[in-house]
Short mmCIF file of C-alpha atoms and ligand atoms in Angstrom, two decimals:
data_model
loop_
_atom_site.label_atom_id
_atom_site.label_comp_id
_atom_site.label_asym_id
_atom_site.label_seq_id
_atom_site.Cartn_x
_atom_site.Cartn_y
_atom_site.Cartn_z
CA MET A 1 -0.06 0.09 0.01
CA GLN A 2 1.37 3.61 -0.95
CA TYR A 3 0.96 5.94 2.16
CA SER A 4 0.28 9.77 1.43
CA SER A 5 0.03 10.90 4.96
CA MET A 6 0.66 9.75 8.55
CA VAL A 7 -0.25 10.76 11.98
CA ILE A 8 1.93 9.50 15.15
CA TYR A 9 0.46 9.77 18.44
CA PHE A 10 3.35 10.06 21.28
CA MET A 11 3.70 9.95 24.97
CA SER A 12 7.02 11.10 26.07
CA GLY A 13 8.20 12.42 29.55
CA THR A 14 11.89 13.27 28.91
CA GLY A 15 11.93 13.54 25.31
CA ASN A 16 13.05 9.75 24.28
CA SER A 17 9.79 8.83 22.55
CA TYR A 18 9.26 12.02 21.06
CA ARG A 19 12.80 11.80 19.38
CA VAL A 20 11.97 8.66 17.93
CA ALA A 21 8.72 10.02 16.52
CA THR A 22 10.40 12.75 14.74
CA TRP A 23 13.08 10.33 13.19
CA MET A 24 10.15 8.49 11.98
CA ALA A 25 8.48 11.74 10.64
CA GLU A 26 11.72 12.75 8.83
CA ILE A 27 11.79 9.45 6.85
CA ALA A 28 8.29 9.49 6.11
CA ASP A 29 8.84 13.07 4.75
CA GLN A 30 11.76 12.04 2.59
CA LYS A 31 9.49 9.48 1.13
CA GLY A 32 6.99 12.19 0.10
CA ILE A 33 4.61 11.23 3.18
CA THR A 34 3.22 14.28 5.07
CA SER A 35 3.29 13.63 8.60
CA LYS A 36 1.88 15.04 11.91
CA LEU A 37 2.99 14.33 15.79
CA TYR A 38 0.11 14.70 18.29
CA GLN A 39 1.15 14.42 21.99
CA ILE A 40 -1.10 11.99 24.08
CA SER A 41 -2.61 14.28 26.57
CA ASN A 42 -5.08 13.15 29.21
CA TYR A 43 -7.94 13.78 27.09
CA CYS A 44 -8.81 12.73 23.48
CA GLU A 45 -11.07 14.61 21.63
CA LYS A 46 -12.57 12.87 18.71
CA SER A 47 -11.64 16.00 16.78
CA ASP A 48 -7.91 15.25 17.31
CA LEU A 49 -7.97 12.30 15.19
CA GLU A 50 -6.95 12.50 11.72
CA GLU A 51 -9.44 10.61 9.83
CA GLU A 52 -7.98 11.17 6.42
CA LYS A 53 -4.52 9.98 7.50
CA ASP A 54 -3.72 6.42 5.90
CA LEU A 55 -0.84 5.34 8.40
CA LEU A 56 -1.07 5.64 12.15
CA GLY A 57 1.78 5.21 14.64
CA VAL A 58 1.60 5.00 18.44
CA VAL A 59 5.00 5.82 20.20
CA PHE A 60 5.61 5.76 23.87
CA PRO A 61 7.73 4.80 26.75
CA THR A 62 7.58 1.42 28.77
CA HIS A 63 6.29 1.71 32.07
CA GLY A 64 6.52 -1.14 34.39
CA PHE A 65 7.18 -3.77 31.64
CA THR A 66 4.04 -2.57 29.88
CA ALA A 67 2.36 0.61 28.29
CA PRO A 68 1.61 3.57 30.63
CA TRP A 69 -2.08 3.65 31.46
CA GLN A 70 -2.42 6.97 29.59
CA VAL A 71 -1.47 5.30 26.31
CA ILE A 72 -4.00 2.39 27.00
CA ARG A 73 -6.62 4.72 27.74
CA TYR A 74 -5.90 7.02 24.64
CA THR A 75 -5.84 4.07 22.14
CA LEU A 76 -9.10 2.84 23.70
CA HIS A 77 -10.63 6.23 22.54
CA LEU A 78 -9.19 6.28 19.04
CA PRO A 79 -11.97 5.99 16.68
CA PRO A 80 -12.47 2.60 14.65
CA GLY A 81 -9.77 1.81 12.37
CA ARG A 82 -11.54 0.34 9.46
CA GLY A 83 -8.69 -1.34 7.79
CA LYS A 84 -6.38 1.83 8.37
CA HIS A 85 -2.74 0.63 8.80
CA ALA A 86 -0.76 1.23 12.06
CA PHE A 87 2.40 0.60 13.81
CA VAL A 88 3.55 0.67 17.41
CA VAL A 89 6.89 1.57 19.08
CA ALA A 90 7.51 1.37 22.75
CA THR A 91 10.96 3.08 23.80
CA ARG A 92 12.56 1.44 26.64
CA ALA A 93 15.42 1.73 29.20
CA GLY A 94 18.78 1.29 27.46
CA THR A 95 21.83 1.80 29.62
CA ARG A 96 25.61 1.54 29.02
CA ILE A 97 28.01 0.45 31.81
CA ALA A 98 31.93 0.36 31.26
CA SER A 99 31.11 0.66 27.34
CA ILE A 100 28.80 -2.43 27.53
CA PRO A 101 25.16 -1.65 26.34
CA PHE A 102 22.31 -3.27 28.27
CA PRO A 103 18.81 -3.40 26.71
CA GLY A 104 15.67 -2.39 28.43
CA MET A 105 12.54 -4.66 28.56
CA GLU A 106 9.53 -3.44 26.90
CA GLY A 107 7.47 -6.65 27.94
CA THR A 108 3.89 -6.41 26.93
CA ALA A 109 3.99 -2.79 26.12
CA SER A 110 4.04 -2.55 22.35
CA TYR A 111 1.97 -5.84 21.63
CA LEU A 112 -0.78 -4.50 24.35
CA ILE A 113 -1.32 -1.58 22.34
CA ALA A 114 -1.20 -3.22 18.94
CA LEU A 115 -3.94 -5.84 20.37
CA LEU A 116 -6.09 -2.88 21.27
CA LEU A 117 -5.64 -1.27 17.68
CA ILE A 118 -6.38 -4.61 16.21
CA MET A 119 -9.56 -4.81 18.19
CA LYS A 120 -10.48 -1.35 17.01
CA GLY A 121 -10.13 -2.52 13.43
CA TYR A 122 -6.65 -1.20 12.47
CA ILE A 123 -4.42 -3.40 10.46
CA VAL A 124 -0.99 -3.54 12.61
CA ARG A 125 1.86 -3.66 10.09
CA GLY A 126 4.90 -3.40 12.76
CA VAL A 127 5.92 -3.60 16.39
CA MET A 128 8.95 -2.64 17.78
CA GLY A 129 10.76 -1.89 21.11
CA VAL A 130 13.71 0.55 20.97
CA ASP A 131 16.39 1.24 23.59
CA MET A 132 16.64 4.84 24.52
CA PRO A 133 18.70 6.23 27.62
CA SER A 134 16.80 5.18 30.67
CA ASN A 135 15.06 8.04 32.25
CA TRP A 136 13.55 6.52 35.41
CA MET A 137 15.38 9.05 37.90
CA SER A 138 13.50 8.22 40.80
CA LEU A 139 15.45 4.86 40.87
CA HIS A 140 18.82 5.63 39.40
CA TRP A 141 20.98 8.28 38.36
CA GLY A 142 20.76 9.69 34.69
CA LEU A 143 23.20 8.31 32.13
CA ASN A 144 26.03 10.72 31.18
CA LEU A 145 25.89 12.57 27.98
CA ALA A 146 28.41 10.35 25.94
CA ASN A 147 26.59 7.03 27.02
CA SER A 148 23.26 8.89 26.13
CA LYS A 149 24.29 10.06 22.76
CA PHE A 150 25.86 6.22 22.22
CA ILE A 151 22.39 4.91 22.88
CA ILE A 152 20.47 7.18 20.90
CA ALA A 153 22.56 6.99 17.90
CA ARG A 154 21.77 3.14 17.72
CA ALA A 155 18.24 3.81 18.22
CA LYS A 156 18.09 6.09 15.20
CA VAL A 157 19.51 3.51 12.99
CA LYS A 158 16.87 1.15 14.39
CA ALA A 159 14.04 3.57 14.09
CA ASP A 160 14.89 4.69 10.47
CA SER A 161 15.27 1.27 9.24
CA PHE A 162 11.88 0.31 11.03
CA MET A 163 10.06 3.03 9.56
CA ALA A 164 11.49 2.72 6.10
CA SER A 165 10.48 -1.10 6.10
CA ILE A 166 6.80 0.08 6.94
CA ILE A 167 6.81 2.48 4.02
CA GLU A 168 8.02 -0.18 1.65
CA GLY A 169 5.14 -2.24 2.62
CA LYS A 170 6.64 -4.81 4.74
CA ARG A 171 5.80 -6.35 8.09
CA MET A 172 8.06 -5.88 10.88
CA PHE A 173 7.06 -7.54 14.22
CA ARG A 174 9.98 -7.41 16.60
CA GLY A 175 10.34 -8.24 20.56
CA ILE A 176 8.80 -11.54 20.73
CA LEU A 177 11.17 -12.56 23.38
CA SER A 178 10.51 -9.46 25.42
CA LEU A 179 6.59 -10.20 25.01
CA LEU A 180 7.00 -13.67 26.17
CA LEU A 181 9.06 -12.27 29.36
CA GLY A 182 6.53 -9.46 29.75
CA LEU A 183 3.72 -12.26 29.81
CA PHE A 184 5.57 -13.97 32.53
CA LEU A 185 6.14 -10.91 34.39
CA SER A 186 2.68 -9.40 33.53
CA TRP A 187 1.64 -9.77 37.41
CA ILE A 188 4.23 -6.95 37.99
CA SER A 189 2.80 -4.91 35.08
CA LEU A 190 -0.66 -5.30 36.77
CA GLY A 191 0.72 -4.47 40.27
CA TYR A 192 2.31 -1.24 38.69
CA LEU A 193 -0.89 -0.13 36.97
CA ILE A 194 -3.07 -0.76 39.72
CA ILE A 195 -1.00 0.20 42.41
CA GLY A 196 2.86 1.07 41.72
CA ARG A 197 2.05 4.20 39.47
CA PHE A 198 0.26 5.87 42.37
CA PHE A 199 2.98 4.98 44.78
CA PHE A 200 5.70 6.64 42.76
CA SER A 201 3.49 9.59 42.28
CA LYS A 202 3.18 10.26 45.83
CA LEU A 203 7.10 10.29 46.32
CA PHE A 204 7.74 13.57 44.54
CA PHE A 205 8.37 16.75 46.52
CA ALA A 206 10.18 19.99 45.81
CA SER A 207 13.43 20.93 47.55
CA ALA A 208 14.35 24.18 48.99
CA SER A 209 15.93 25.04 45.35
CA CYS A 210 12.17 25.27 44.06
CA THR A 211 11.50 29.00 43.23
CA GLY A 212 7.73 28.34 42.54
CA CYS A 213 8.29 29.15 39.07
CA GLY A 214 5.33 26.63 38.08
CA LEU A 215 7.08 25.44 34.96
CA CYS A 216 6.63 22.06 36.10
CA ALA A 217 2.99 22.32 36.30
CA GLU A 218 2.77 24.13 33.18
CA SER A 219 4.64 21.45 31.22
CA CYS A 220 3.14 18.56 32.87
CA PRO A 221 1.45 16.56 29.93
CA LEU A 222 -1.52 15.12 32.24
CA LYS A 223 -1.68 18.56 34.36
CA ALA A 224 -1.08 16.26 37.50
CA ILE A 225 0.93 19.03 39.26
CA ARG A 226 -1.22 21.75 41.36
CA MET A 227 0.74 24.65 42.56
CA THR A 228 -0.36 25.33 46.13
CA GLY A 229 0.22 28.02 48.86
CA ARG A 230 -0.39 31.89 48.36
CA ASN A 231 3.05 33.28 49.40
CA LYS A 232 5.38 30.94 48.15
CA PRO A 233 3.40 28.38 45.48
CA ARG A 234 4.93 24.77 45.58
CA PRO A 235 4.05 21.78 43.37
CA TYR A 236 1.64 19.13 44.62
CA TRP A 237 1.66 16.03 42.70
CA THR A 238 -1.85 14.49 42.36
CA PHE A 239 -2.81 10.91 41.43
CA SER A 240 -2.95 11.78 37.82
CA CYS A 241 0.96 11.56 37.78
CA GLU A 242 2.10 8.87 35.59
CA SER A 243 5.88 9.20 36.71
CA CYS A 244 7.05 10.24 33.04
CA MET A 245 9.77 11.97 34.71
CA ARG A 246 9.32 15.42 32.59
CA CYS A 247 9.28 17.69 35.98
CA MET A 248 11.92 15.87 37.37
CA GLY A 249 14.26 16.21 34.19
CA TYR A 250 13.41 19.48 33.01
CA CYS A 251 13.09 21.50 36.42
CA PRO A 252 15.44 24.63 35.66
CA ASN A 253 16.67 24.24 39.67
CA LYS A 254 16.90 20.48 39.92
CA ALA A 255 14.45 20.82 42.62
CA VAL A 256 12.21 17.88 41.91
CA GLU A 257 13.10 15.06 44.18
CA SER A 258 11.57 11.66 44.95
CA SER A 259 11.71 10.80 48.59
CA HIS A 260 13.22 7.55 49.38
CA SER A 261 12.69 8.04 53.16
CA PHE A 262 9.27 8.60 52.60
CA ALA A 263 8.78 5.55 50.35
CA ILE A 264 9.48 3.46 53.52
CA VAL A 265 7.19 5.54 55.52
CA LEU A 266 4.47 5.05 52.74
CA TYR A 267 5.25 1.43 52.40
CA PHE A 268 4.43 0.99 56.29
CA VAL A 269 1.39 2.93 56.26
CA ALA A 270 -0.07 1.13 53.31
CA THR A 271 0.91 -2.36 54.63
CA ILE A 272 1.39 -3.67 58.00
CA PRO A 273 1.42 -2.47 60.83
CA VAL A 274 -0.57 0.56 60.43
CA SER A 275 -3.13 -1.01 57.74
CA LEU A 276 -3.65 -4.05 60.23
CA TYR A 277 -4.37 -1.43 62.91
CA VAL A 278 -6.76 0.53 61.11
CA LEU A 279 -8.36 -2.44 59.11
CA ASN A 280 -8.92 -4.14 62.62
CA ARG A 281 -10.69 -0.93 63.81
CA LEU A 282 -12.66 -0.74 60.78
CA ASN A 283 -13.46 -4.20 60.83
CA GLU A 284 -15.13 -3.62 64.36
CA ILE A 285 -17.47 -1.21 62.69
CA ILE A 286 -18.40 -2.68 59.42
CA ILE A 287 -17.47 -6.52 60.08
CA ILE A 288 -15.75 -7.05 56.76
CA GLU A 289 -15.81 -11.02 57.31
CA HIS A 290 -19.36 -11.06 56.39
CA TYR A 291 -18.58 -9.80 52.79
CA SER A 292 -17.38 -11.50 49.74
CA PHE A 293 -13.75 -11.90 48.76
CA PHE A 294 -14.11 -9.45 46.07
CA PHE A 295 -15.49 -6.89 48.69
CA LYS A 296 -12.38 -7.37 50.82
CA ILE A 297 -9.94 -6.76 47.91
CA MET A 298 -11.77 -3.63 46.77
CA PHE A 299 -11.85 -2.54 50.57
CA ASP A 300 -8.25 -3.02 50.92
CA TYR A 301 -7.44 -1.22 47.53
CA ILE A 302 -9.59 1.60 48.63
CA TYR A 303 -7.85 1.67 51.95
CA THR A 304 -4.57 1.69 50.18
CA LEU A 305 -5.07 4.55 47.95
CA SER A 306 -6.78 6.66 50.73
CA SER A 307 -3.67 6.18 52.89
CA PHE A 308 -1.27 7.16 50.11
CA PHE A 309 -3.58 10.32 49.73
CA ALA A 310 -3.62 11.15 53.24
CA ALA A 311 0.03 10.42 54.14
CA TYR A 312 1.14 12.39 51.13
CA LEU A 313 -1.31 15.34 51.83
CA ILE A 314 0.51 15.33 55.47
CA PHE A 315 4.07 15.07 53.81
CA SER A 316 3.49 17.76 51.35
CA TRP A 317 2.48 20.11 54.08
CA LEU A 318 5.50 19.07 56.36
CA MET A 319 7.85 19.71 53.32
CA ARG A 320 7.02 23.52 53.76
CA ILE A 321 9.14 23.40 57.07
CA PRO A 322 12.55 24.09 55.92
CA LEU A 323 14.29 21.75 58.44
CA LEU A 324 12.10 18.81 57.48
CA ASN A 325 12.62 19.68 53.77
CA LYS A 326 16.11 19.50 54.25
CA LEU A 327 16.03 16.14 56.08
CA CYS A 328 14.12 14.53 53.19
CA THR A 329 16.28 16.45 50.61
CA TYR A 330 19.55 14.98 52.10
CA THR A 331 18.06 11.50 52.92
CA THR A 332 16.79 10.80 49.12
CA PHE A 333 19.48 9.48 46.37
CA THR A 334 17.87 11.57 44.04
CA HIS A 335 19.47 14.53 45.42
CA LEU A 336 22.86 12.90 44.29
CA TYR A 337 21.48 11.70 40.92
CA ARG A 338 22.19 13.26 37.65
CA ARG A 339 18.99 14.51 35.75
CA TYR A 340 18.13 13.36 32.31
CA HIS A 341 16.42 14.37 29.33
CA GLU A 342 17.10 13.64 25.68
CA PRO A 343 19.80 15.87 24.91
CA ASP A 344 18.14 17.61 21.71
CA THR A 345 14.85 17.91 23.12
CA ALA A 346 13.94 21.35 24.52
CA LEU A 347 10.98 21.46 26.98
CA LYS A 348 9.26 23.64 24.40
CA ASP A 349 9.49 20.87 21.75
CA ILE A 350 7.41 18.46 23.96
CA MET A 351 5.10 21.26 25.48
CA MET A 352 2.86 21.07 22.23
CA GLU A 353 -0.70 20.92 22.80
CA SER A 354 -2.20 17.61 21.55
CA LYS A 355 -3.96 19.25 18.63
CA LYS A 356 -0.94 21.33 17.09
CA ASP A 357 1.16 20.09 14.34
C1 FMN B 1 8.00 4.96 35.74
C2 FMN B 1 8.94 4.44 34.92
C3 FMN B 1 8.98 2.95 34.40
C4 FMN B 1 9.66 2.56 33.46
N1 FMN B 1 9.66 1.15 33.34
C5 FMN B 1 10.44 0.69 32.34
C6 FMN B 1 10.32 -0.83 32.10
O1 FMN B 1 9.52 -1.45 32.54
N2 FMN B 1 11.17 -1.53 31.07
C7 FMN B 1 11.98 -0.50 30.38
O2 FMN B 1 12.77 -1.00 29.54
N3 FMN B 1 12.13 0.69 30.71
C8 FMN B 1 11.43 1.51 31.53
N4 FMN B 1 11.43 2.75 31.81
C9 FMN B 1 12.37 3.48 30.85
C10 FMN B 1 11.63 4.31 29.93
O3 FMN B 1 10.80 3.51 29.29
C11 FMN B 1 12.59 4.80 28.77
O4 FMN B 1 13.79 5.40 29.48
C12 FMN B 1 11.95 5.55 27.78
O5 FMN B 1 12.78 5.75 26.73
C13 FMN B 1 11.61 6.90 28.26
O6 FMN B 1 10.91 7.61 27.17
P1 FMN B 1 10.42 9.18 27.34
O7 FMN B 1 11.30 10.21 27.79
O8 FMN B 1 9.66 9.29 25.99
O9 FMN B 1 9.23 9.21 28.53
C14 FMN B 1 10.55 3.46 32.68
C15 FMN B 1 10.63 4.51 33.04
C16 FMN B 1 9.70 5.10 34.01
C17 FMN B 1 9.80 6.68 34.26
S1 SF4 B 2 9.90 22.24 41.07
FE1 SF4 B 2 10.98 23.38 39.51
S2 SF4 B 2 9.68 23.85 38.01
FE2 SF4 B 2 8.64 23.33 39.54
S3 SF4 B 2 7.94 25.33 40.52
FE3 SF4 B 2 9.90 24.46 41.47
S4 SF4 B 2 11.65 25.53 40.44
FE4 SF4 B 2 9.76 25.75 39.12
S1 SF4 B 3 3.84 15.43 37.55
FE1 SF4 B 3 5.80 15.07 36.40
S2 SF4 B 3 6.17 12.93 36.51
FE2 SF4 B 3 4.14 13.02 36.83
S3 SF4 B 3 3.05 13.09 34.79
FE3 SF4 B 3 3.32 15.16 35.40
S4 SF4 B 3 5.47 15.69 34.45
FE4 SF4 B 3 5.35 13.43 34.39
#
């Protein structure tokens, strides 16, 4: 099939997936195919969708060995494919230690989105995972520039060749081994989707270096940050946060931290012994034993999320006290970690509205 136009929907925290999407658009342009990039945001208006485009791409980062919830939701809201061709690319955490490159693992990420597209009537022509520099700065330090550039250069070759093959009409299905591993680890992915992402969103806080400029709130693709406080506004991370790392990677003052000491507190608040105590007290009031297994699971789930919410409310309030803020800042590894964003991607590049060209 000869394509004349293409649309790529991308989600990107620190610019990796955006960069991959732009390489693909460049290849398409060279072949005379007009292309547009749209950012996946927290809503999907039917008018966003480009009915006239004959090739659709979805490019996004891997989170928890699968696709981020935002991408799953957005794909579900796409209009029926009616035989339109599509491709899916998940970027993943490439690293390089002592000159040895290590691949990331996209797991079920790309094939899950491909499956959803097929169910919507699209014909999926290609699926791929591609290593870009790992951006999970809550967990580890960012890569240095030389290592990042090395990984990015290899990714470009892979992305260009994938796109050229799709345009030539070839089918490209990569990452079957990763898919099998992803299926094996799907309990981790599920855990990440239903609990993990909420847990990680509630570890963010702004250190004393924060000037209250509001850039993080403005640039968050999911509008997950609220600036709170009249005199000195400070960011407050809501449950809408997908831990895409944009606020952390682009804060001009390196003020966004992820508190590892609070992670321990949150763990105990949501599990034993606090949960045991609270649930026992609640049990005395509403006698949970009488209810079904499903009810008990839902009850525990609601408790966990509510405890995250309440504990974080107190935590973010305490972070306004300079001494406690300093204590948390100096007891988190992220204070030592290097920040990462794709070296050629400025914040304004990925702050595009979902409808803009
Ligand atoms: C919360 C989170 C979870 C991640 N999980 C995975 C993972 O399971 N496997 C993997 O290979 N990379 C994982 N990564 C790394 C990113 O997928 C990778 O760096 C991606 O290229 C980031 O793209 P972006 O800058 O477009 O957001 C994760 C990153 C974050 C922030
Ligand atoms: S965390 Fe950074 S970007 Fe956000 S308000 Fe503070 S200084 Fe500005
Ligand atoms: S709050 Fe930060 S990490 Fe969370 S979605 Fe927004 S930019 Fe990404």
